[in-house]
CSV table of C-alpha atoms in Angstrom, one decimal:
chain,number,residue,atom,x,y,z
M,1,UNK,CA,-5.3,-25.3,-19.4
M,2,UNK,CA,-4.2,-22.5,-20.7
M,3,UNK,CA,-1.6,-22.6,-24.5
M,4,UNK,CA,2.2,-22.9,-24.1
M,5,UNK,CA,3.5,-19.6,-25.1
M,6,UNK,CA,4.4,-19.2,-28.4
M,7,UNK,CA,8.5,-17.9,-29.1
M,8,UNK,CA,6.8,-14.6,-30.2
M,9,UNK,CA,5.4,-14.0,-26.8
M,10,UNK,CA,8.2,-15.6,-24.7
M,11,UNK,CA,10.0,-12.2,-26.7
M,12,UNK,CA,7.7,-10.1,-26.0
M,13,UNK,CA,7.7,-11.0,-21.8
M,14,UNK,CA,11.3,-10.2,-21.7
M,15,UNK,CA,11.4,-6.8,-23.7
M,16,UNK,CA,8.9,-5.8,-20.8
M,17,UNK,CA,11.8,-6.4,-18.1
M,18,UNK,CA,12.5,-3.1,-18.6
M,19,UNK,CA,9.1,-1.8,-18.0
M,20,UNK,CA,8.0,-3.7,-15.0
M,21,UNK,CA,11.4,-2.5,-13.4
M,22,UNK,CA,10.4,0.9,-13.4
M,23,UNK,CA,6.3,1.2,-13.0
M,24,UNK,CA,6.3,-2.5,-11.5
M,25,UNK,CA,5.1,-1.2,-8.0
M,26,UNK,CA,2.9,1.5,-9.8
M,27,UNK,CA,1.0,-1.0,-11.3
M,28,UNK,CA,0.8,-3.2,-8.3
M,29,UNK,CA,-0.7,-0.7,-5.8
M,30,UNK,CA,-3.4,0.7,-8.3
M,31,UNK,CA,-4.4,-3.0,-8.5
M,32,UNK,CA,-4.8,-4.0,-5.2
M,33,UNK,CA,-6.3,-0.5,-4.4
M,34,UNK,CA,-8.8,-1.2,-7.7
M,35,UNK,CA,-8.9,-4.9,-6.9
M,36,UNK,CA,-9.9,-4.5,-3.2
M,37,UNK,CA,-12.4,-1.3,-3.7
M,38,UNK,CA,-14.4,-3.1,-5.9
M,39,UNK,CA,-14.5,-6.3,-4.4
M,40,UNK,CA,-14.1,-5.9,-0.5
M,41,UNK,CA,-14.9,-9.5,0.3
M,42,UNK,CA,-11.5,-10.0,-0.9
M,43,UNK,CA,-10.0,-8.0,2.1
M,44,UNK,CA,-11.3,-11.4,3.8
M,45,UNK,CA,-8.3,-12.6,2.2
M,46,UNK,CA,-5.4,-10.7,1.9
M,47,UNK,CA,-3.2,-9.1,4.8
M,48,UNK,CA,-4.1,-5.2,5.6
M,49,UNK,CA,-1.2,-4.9,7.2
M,50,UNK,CA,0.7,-5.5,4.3
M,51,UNK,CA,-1.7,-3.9,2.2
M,52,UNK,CA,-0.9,-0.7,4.7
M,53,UNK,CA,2.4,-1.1,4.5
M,54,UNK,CA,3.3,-1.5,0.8
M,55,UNK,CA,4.7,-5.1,1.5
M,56,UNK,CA,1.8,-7.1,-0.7
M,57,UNK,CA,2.2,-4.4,-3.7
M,58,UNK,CA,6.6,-4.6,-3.1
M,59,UNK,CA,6.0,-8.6,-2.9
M,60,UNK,CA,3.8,-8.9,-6.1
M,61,UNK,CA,6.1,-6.3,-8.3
M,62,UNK,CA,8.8,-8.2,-7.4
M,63,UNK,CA,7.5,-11.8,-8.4
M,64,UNK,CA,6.4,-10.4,-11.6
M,65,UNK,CA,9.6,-8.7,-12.6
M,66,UNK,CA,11.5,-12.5,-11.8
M,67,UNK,CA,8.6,-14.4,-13.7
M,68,UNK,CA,9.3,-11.6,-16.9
M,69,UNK,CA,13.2,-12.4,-16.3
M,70,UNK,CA,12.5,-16.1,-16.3
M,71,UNK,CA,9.6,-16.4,-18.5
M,72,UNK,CA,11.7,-18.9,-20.4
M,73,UNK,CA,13.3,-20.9,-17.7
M,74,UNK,CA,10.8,-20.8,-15.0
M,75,UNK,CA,12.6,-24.1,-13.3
M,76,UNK,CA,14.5,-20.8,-11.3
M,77,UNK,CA,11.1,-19.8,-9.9
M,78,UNK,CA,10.3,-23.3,-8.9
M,79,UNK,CA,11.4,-22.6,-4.8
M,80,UNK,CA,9.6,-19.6,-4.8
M,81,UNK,CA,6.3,-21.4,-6.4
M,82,UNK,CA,6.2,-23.4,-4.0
M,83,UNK,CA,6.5,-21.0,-0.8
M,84,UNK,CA,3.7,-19.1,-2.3
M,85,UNK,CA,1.8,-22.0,-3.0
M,86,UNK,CA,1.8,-23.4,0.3
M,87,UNK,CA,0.5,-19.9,1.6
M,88,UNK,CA,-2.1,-19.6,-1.1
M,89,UNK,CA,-3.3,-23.1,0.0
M,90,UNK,CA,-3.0,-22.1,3.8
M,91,UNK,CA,-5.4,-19.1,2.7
M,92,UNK,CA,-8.0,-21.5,0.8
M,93,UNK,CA,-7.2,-19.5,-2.7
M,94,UNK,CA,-9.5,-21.1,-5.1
M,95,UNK,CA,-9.3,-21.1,-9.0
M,96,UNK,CA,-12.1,-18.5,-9.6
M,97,UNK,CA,-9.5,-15.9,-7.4
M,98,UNK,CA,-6.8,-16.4,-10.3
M,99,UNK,CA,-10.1,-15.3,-12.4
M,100,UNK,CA,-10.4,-12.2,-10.8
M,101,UNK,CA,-6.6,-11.3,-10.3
M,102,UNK,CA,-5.9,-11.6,-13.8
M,103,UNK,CA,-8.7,-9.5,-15.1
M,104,UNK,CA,-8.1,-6.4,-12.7
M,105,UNK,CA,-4.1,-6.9,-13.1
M,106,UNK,CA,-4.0,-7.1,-16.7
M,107,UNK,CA,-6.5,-4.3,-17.0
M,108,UNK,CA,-4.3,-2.2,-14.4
M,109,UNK,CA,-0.7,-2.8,-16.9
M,110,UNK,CA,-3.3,-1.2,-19.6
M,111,UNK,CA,-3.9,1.4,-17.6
M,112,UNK,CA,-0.8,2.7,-16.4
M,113,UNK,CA,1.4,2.2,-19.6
M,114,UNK,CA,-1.2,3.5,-21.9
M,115,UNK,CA,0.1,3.8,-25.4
M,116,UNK,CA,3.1,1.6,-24.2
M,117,UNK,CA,0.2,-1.4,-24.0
M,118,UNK,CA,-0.1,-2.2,-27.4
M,119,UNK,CA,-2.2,-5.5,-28.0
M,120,UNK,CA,1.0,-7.5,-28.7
M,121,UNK,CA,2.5,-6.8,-25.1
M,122,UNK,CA,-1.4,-7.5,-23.7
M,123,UNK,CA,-1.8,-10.1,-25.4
M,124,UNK,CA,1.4,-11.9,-24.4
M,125,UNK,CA,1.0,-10.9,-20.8
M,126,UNK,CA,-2.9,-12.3,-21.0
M,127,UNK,CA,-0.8,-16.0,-21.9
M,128,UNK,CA,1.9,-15.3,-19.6
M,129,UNK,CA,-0.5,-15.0,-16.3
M,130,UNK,CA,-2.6,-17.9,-17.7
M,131,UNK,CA,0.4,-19.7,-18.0
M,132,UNK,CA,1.5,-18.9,-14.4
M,133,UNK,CA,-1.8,-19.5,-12.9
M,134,UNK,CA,-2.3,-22.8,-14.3
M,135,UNK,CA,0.8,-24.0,-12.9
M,136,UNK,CA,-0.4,-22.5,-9.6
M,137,UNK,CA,-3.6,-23.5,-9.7
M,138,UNK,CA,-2.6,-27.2,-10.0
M,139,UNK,CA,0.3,-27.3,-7.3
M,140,UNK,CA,-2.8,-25.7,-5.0
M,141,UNK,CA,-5.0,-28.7,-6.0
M,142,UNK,CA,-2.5,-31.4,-5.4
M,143,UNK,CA,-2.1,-29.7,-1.6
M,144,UNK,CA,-5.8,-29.5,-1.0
M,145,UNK,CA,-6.0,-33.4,-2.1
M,146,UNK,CA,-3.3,-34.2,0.3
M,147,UNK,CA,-5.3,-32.4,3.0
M,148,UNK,CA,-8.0,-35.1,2.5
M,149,UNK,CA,-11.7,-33.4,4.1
M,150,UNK,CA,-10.3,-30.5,5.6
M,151,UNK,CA,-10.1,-28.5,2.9
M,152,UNK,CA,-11.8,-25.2,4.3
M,153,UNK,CA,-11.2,-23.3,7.7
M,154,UNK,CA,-11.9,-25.4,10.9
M,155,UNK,CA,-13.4,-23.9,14.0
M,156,UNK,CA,-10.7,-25.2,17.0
M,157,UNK,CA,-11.1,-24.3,20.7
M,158,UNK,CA,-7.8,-23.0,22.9
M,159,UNK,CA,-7.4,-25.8,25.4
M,160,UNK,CA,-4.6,-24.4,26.8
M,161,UNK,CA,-2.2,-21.1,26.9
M,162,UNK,CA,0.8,-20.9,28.5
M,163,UNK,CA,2.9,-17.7,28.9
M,164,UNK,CA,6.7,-19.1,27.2
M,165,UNK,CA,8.3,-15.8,28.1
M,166,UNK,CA,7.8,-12.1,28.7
M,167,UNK,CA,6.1,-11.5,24.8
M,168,UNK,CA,5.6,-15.2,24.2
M,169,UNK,CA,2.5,-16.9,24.8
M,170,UNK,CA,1.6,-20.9,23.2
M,171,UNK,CA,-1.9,-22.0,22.4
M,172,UNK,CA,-3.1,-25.2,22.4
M,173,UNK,CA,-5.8,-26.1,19.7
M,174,UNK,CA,-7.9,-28.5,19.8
M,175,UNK,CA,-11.3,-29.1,16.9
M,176,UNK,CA,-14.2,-28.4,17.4
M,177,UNK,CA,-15.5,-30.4,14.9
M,178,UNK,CA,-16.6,-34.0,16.0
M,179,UNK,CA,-14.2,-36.8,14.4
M,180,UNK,CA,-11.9,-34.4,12.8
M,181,UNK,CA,-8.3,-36.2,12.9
M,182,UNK,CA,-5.6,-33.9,13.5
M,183,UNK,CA,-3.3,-34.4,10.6
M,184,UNK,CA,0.3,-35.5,11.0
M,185,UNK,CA,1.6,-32.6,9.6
M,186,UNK,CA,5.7,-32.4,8.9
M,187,UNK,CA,7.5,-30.5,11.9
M,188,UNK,CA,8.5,-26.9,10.6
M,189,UNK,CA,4.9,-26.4,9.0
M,190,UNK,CA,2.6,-23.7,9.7
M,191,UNK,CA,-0.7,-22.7,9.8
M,192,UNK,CA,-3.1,-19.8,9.1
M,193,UNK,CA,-5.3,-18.2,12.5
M,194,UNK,CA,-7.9,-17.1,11.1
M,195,UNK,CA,-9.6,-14.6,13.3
M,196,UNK,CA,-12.8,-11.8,13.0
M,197,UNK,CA,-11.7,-8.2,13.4
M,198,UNK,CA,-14.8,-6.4,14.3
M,199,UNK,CA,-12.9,-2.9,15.2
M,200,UNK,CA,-12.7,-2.0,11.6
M,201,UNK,CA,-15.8,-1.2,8.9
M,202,UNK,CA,-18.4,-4.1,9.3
M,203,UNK,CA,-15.8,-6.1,10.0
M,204,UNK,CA,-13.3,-8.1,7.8
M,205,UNK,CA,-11.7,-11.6,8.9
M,206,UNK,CA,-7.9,-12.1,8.8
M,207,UNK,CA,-5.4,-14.7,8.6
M,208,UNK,CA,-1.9,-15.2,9.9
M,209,UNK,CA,1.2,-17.9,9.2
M,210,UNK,CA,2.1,-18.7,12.9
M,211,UNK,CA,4.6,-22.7,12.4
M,212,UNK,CA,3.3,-25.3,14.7
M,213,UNK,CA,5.6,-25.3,17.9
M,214,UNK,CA,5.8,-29.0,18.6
M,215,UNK,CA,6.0,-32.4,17.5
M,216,UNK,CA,3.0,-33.9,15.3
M,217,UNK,CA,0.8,-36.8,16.3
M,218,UNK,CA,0.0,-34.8,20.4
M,219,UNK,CA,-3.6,-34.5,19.6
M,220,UNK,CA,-3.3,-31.0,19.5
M,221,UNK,CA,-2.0,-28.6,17.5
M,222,UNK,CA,0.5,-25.8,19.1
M,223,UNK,CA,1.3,-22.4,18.1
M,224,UNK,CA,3.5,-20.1,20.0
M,225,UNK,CA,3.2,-16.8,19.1
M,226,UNK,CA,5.4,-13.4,20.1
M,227,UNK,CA,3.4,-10.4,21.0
M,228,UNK,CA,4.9,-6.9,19.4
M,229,UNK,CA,5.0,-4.3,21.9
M,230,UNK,CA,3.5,-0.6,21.0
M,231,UNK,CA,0.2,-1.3,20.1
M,232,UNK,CA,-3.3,-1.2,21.8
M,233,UNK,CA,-6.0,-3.4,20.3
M,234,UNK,CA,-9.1,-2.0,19.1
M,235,UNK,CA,-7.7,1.0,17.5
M,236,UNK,CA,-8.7,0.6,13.6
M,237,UNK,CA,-5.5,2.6,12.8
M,238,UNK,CA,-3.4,-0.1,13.9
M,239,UNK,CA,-4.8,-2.8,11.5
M,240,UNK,CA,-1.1,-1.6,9.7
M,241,UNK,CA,1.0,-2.9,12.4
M,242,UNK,CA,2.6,-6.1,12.0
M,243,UNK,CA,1.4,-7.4,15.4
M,244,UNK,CA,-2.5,-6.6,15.2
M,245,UNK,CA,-3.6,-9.8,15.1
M,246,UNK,CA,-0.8,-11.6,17.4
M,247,UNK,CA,-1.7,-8.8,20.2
M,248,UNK,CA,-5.7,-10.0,19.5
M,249,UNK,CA,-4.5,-13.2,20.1
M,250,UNK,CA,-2.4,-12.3,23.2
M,251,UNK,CA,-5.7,-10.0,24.4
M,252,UNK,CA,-8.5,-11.1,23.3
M,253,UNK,CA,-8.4,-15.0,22.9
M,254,UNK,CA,-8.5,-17.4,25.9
M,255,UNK,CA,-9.3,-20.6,27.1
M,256,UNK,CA,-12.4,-22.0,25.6
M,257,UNK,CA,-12.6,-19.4,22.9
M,258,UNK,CA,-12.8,-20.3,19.0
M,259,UNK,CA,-10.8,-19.5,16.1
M,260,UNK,CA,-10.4,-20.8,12.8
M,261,UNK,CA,-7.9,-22.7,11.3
M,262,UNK,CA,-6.0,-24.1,8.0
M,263,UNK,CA,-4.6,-27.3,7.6
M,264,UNK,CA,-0.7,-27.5,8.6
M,265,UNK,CA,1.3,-26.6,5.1
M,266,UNK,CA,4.6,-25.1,4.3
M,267,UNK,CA,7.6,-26.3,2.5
M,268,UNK,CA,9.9,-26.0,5.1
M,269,UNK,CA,9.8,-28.7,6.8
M,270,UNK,CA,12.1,-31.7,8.3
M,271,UNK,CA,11.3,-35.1,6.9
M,272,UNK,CA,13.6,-38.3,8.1
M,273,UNK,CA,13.0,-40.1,5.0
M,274,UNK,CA,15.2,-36.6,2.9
M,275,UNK,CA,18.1,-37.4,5.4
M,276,UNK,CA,20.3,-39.9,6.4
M,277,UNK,CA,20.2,-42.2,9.6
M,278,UNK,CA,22.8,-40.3,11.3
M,279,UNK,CA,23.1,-37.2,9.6
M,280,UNK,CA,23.7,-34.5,12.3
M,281,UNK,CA,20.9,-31.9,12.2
M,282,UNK,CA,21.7,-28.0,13.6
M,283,UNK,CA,19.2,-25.8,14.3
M,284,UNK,CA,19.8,-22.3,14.0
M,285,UNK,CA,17.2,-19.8,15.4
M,286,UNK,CA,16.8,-15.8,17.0
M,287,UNK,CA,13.5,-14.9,19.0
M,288,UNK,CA,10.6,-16.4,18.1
M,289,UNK,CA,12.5,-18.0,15.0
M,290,UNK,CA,12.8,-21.2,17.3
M,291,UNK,CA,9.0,-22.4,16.8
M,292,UNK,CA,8.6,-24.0,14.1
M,293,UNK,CA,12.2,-25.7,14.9
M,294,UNK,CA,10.9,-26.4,18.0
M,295,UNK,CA,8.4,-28.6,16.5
M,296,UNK,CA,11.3,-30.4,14.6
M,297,UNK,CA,13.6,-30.7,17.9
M,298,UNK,CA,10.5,-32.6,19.4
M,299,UNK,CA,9.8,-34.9,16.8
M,300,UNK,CA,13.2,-35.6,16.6
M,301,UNK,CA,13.9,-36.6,20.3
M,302,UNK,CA,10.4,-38.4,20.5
M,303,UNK,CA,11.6,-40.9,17.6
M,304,UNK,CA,15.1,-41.7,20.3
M,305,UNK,CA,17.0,-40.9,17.1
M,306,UNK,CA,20.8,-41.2,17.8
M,307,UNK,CA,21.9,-38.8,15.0
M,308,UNK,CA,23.5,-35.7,16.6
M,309,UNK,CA,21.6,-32.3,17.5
M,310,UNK,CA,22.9,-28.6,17.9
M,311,UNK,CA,20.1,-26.5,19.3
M,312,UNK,CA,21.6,-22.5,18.5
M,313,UNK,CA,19.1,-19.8,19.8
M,314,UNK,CA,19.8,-16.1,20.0
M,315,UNK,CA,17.5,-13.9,22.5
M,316,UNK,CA,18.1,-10.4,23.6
M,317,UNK,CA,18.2,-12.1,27.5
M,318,UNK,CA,16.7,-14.9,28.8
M,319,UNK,CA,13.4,-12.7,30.0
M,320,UNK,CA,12.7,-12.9,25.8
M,321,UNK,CA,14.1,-16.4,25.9
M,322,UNK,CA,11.7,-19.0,25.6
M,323,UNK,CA,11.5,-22.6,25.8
M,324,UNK,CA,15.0,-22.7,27.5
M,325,UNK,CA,14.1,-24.6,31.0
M,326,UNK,CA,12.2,-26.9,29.2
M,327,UNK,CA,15.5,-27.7,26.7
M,328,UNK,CA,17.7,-27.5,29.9
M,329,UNK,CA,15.4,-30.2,30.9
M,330,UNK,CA,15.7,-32.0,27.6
M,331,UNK,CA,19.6,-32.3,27.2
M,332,UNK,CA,20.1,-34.8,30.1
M,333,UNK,CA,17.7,-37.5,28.6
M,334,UNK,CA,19.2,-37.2,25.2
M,335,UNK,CA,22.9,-37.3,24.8
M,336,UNK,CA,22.7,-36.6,21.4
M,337,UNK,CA,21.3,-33.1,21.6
M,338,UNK,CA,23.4,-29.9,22.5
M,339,UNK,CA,22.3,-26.3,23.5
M,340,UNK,CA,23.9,-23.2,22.6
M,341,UNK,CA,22.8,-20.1,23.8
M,342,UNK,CA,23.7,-16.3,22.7
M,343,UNK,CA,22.0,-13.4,24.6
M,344,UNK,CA,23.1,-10.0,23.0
M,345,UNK,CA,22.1,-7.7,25.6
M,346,UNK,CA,21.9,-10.2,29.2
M,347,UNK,CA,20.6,-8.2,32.3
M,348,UNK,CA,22.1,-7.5,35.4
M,349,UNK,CA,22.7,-10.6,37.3
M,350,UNK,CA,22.3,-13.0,34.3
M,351,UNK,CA,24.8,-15.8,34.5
M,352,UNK,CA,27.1,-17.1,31.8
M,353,UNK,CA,27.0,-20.5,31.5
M,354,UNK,CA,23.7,-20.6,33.0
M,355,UNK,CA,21.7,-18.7,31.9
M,356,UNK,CA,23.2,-17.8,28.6
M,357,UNK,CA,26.5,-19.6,26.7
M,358,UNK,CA,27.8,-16.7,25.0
M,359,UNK,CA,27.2,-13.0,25.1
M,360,UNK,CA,26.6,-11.3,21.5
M,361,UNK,CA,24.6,-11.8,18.7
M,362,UNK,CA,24.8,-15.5,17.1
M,363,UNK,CA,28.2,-15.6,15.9
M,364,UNK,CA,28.6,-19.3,14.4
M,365,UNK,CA,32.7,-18.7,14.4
M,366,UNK,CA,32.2,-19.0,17.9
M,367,UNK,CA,31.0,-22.4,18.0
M,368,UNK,CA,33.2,-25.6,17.9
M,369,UNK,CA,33.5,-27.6,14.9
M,370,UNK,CA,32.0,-30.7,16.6
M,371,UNK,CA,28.4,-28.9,17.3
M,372,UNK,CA,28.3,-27.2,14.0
M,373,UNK,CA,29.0,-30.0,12.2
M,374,UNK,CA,30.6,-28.4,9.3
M,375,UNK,CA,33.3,-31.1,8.8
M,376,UNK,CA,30.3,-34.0,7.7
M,377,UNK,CA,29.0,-33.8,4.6
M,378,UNK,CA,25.2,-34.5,5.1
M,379,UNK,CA,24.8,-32.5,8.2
M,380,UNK,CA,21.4,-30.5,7.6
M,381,UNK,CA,21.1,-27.0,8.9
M,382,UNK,CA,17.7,-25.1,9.7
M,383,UNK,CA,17.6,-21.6,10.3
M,384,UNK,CA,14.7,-19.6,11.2
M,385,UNK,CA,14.4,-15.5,12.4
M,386,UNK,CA,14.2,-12.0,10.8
M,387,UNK,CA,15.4,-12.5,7.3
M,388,UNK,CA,19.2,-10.5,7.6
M,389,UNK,CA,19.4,-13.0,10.1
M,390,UNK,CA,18.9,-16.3,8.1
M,391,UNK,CA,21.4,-14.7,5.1
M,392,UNK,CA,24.0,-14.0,7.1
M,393,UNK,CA,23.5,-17.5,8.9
M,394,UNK,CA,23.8,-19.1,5.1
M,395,UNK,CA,26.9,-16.4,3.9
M,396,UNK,CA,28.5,-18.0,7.3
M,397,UNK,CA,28.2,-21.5,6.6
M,398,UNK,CA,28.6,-21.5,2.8
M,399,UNK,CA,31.8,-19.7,3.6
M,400,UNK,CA,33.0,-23.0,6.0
M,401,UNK,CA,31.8,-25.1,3.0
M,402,UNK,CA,27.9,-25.9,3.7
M,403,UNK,CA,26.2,-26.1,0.1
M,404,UNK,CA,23.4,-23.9,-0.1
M,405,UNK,CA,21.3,-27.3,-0.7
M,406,UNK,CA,22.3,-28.5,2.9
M,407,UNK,CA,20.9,-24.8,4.2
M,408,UNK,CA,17.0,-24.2,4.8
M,409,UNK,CA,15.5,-21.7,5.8
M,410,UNK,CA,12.0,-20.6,6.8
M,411,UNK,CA,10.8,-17.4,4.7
M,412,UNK,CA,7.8,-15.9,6.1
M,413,UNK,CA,6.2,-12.4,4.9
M,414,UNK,CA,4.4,-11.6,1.9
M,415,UNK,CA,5.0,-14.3,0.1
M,416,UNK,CA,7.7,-12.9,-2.3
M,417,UNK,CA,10.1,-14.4,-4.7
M,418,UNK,CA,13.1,-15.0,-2.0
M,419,UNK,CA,16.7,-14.7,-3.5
M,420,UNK,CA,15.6,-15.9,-7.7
């Protein structure tokens, strides 16, 4: 356990604001580039696509400029802890990694600040990442307890896939492993694919967030995952698209074929005993933002709750659209439970009021007061889909008087610090 900081140092971390606003992302990608060089079996862990991109190097400036700006209240970080540490747990990040990180990191803000480093600021920074880590470290080992045995990747067989829509396909998972339970995870978790990419060096293995698409406790565990177009597999080049490995999946993987998997994690999540009885829950959603509030939909209407239900998805048309026949099918059995549908762009011969509700782009001024809910003061709200999309969703219903507390919102990518 690494020393508290001492009032010298927590000075010190803050007069480097400055510094890590302007060579932050400097120092980042020189220590992933050193990082990964020099220890490739790390590329087993961390995303090429966002190491391609910039994202991971963007992602980690940016969570050390908000831990310098917070060093001494770090109760505003706690949210984004917590994402992160969910992921790092999803990606089996052990305590000897957080060795490894900090020596090539600090060794990197040496490096490019030169004379600038003097030992006071390295030395502070040395307690500061300690004192990060450590919190890390532990939040990771209270998730891997809670996981029980499974606490390293699982082979699982695809039982089943099922084409959802035109660039939407589910797979069904089942273990491989003899007398491995299936946890009952909390609908609106994920978990990491983790799949062997043999088109590239020797080969390097890579994992992916995709949220579970249905209800716990099936005996199966369900992702449902969007191919991007553009983008033939096998070509190393294209390790830096953001699809590779959901087109592998789409290609490559069928029935009967093996992957590995993480136990379900994530912190967004719906959990009945957070709520009350008959709180009404909405769920917001645009694409392929709908699966992991698919999973809460389910394991809502499998419990025969009463409390009411506005299910909001926005799709480009209903070719993109997926999941709706089986919601269409849904609504009748469960009174509680309404559908709202936008399509921003429906194709010739598309029907309103059949196929979609209203044409446009999710426009929640468009929806009635008695499906949004706004009026009740413990109505929960869930919004998933590209990230503009789930701020303007909030800006919206913060400015009908939804508390931000009563807004969640599932934050995917690199792992950032989200809106500190």
């Amino acid at each position: 356990m690494a020393p508290a900081l001492t009032p010298d140092q927590v000075t010190t971390i803050k007069a480097t604001v400055p510094v890590l606003a302007q060579h932050g992302e400097t120092i980042t990608q020189k220590f992933y580039a050193d990082l990964l060089s020099q220890n490739p079996s790390l590329k087993n862990i961390f995303n090429a696509t966002h190491q391609a991109t910039g994202h991971q190097a963007q992602a980690l400036a940016g969570a050390l400029y908000a831990y310098a700006a917070n060093i001494d209240d770090l109760g505003k970080l706690s949210p984004a802890l917590e994402l992160i540490c969910h992921k790092h747990a999803s990606l089996y990040i052990r305590p000897e990694h957080y060795d490894t990180v900090g020596t090539y990191l600090l060794e990197t803000m040496k490096a490019v600040l030169g004379d600038a480093a003097t030992p006071a600021i390295m030395n502070a920074w040395g307690a500061a990442y300690w004192q990060l880590a450590d919190i890390m470290i532990g939040k990771e080992a209270g998730l891997y307890k809670s996981a029980g045995r499974w606490t390293e990747w699982k082979d699982f067989r695809i039982a089943r896939k099922e084409k959802e829509a035109e660039e939407i396909t589910s797979f069904y998972f089942t273990p491989v492993e003899e007398g491995l339970e299936i946890p009952v995870f909390k609908p609106g978790q994920y978990v990491s694919v983790n799949v062997f990419v043999d088109e590239v060096e020797c080969g390097v293995w890579q994992a992916r967030q995709y949220s579970l698409s249905d209800a716990p406790g099936r005996g199966y565990l369900r992702i449902s995952v969007k191919r991007e177009p553009a983008l033939v597999v096998g070509e190393p080049e294209h390790m830096a698209h953001q699809g590779y490995i959901s087109n592998i999946l789409h290609d490559k993987k069928n029935i009967g074929d093996v992957v590995r998997l993480s136990h379900p994690f994530g912190d967004f999540f719906f959990d009945e005993k957070d709520v009350e009885k008959e709180s009404p829950v909405v769920l917001i959603s645009a694409g392929v933002g709908l699966t992991c509030l698919m999973s809460i939909l389910n394991s809502l209407t499998e419990r025969h709750t009463t409390r009411p239900i506005t299910w909001i998805h926005g799709a480009k048309d209903s070719r993109v659209r997926a999941f709706k026949r089986y919601t269409d099918e849904l609504v009748p059995k469960n009174e509680n439970v309404h559908t709202i549908y936008f399509s921003s762009e429906p194709k010739d011969g598309e029907v309103e009021g059949l196929d979609y509700d209203i044409k446009g782009r999710i426009d929640l001024d468009q929806i009635s007061g008695d499906k949004l809910h706004t009026g009740n003061d413990t109505t929960q709200y869930f919004a998933c889909g590209p990230t503009r999309f789930m701020l303007d969703v909030e800006g919206k219903l913060k400015s009908k008087g939804v508390p931000a507390e009563r807004v969640k919102m599932e934050l995917f990518g690199t792992g950032g610090v989200p809106r500190v």
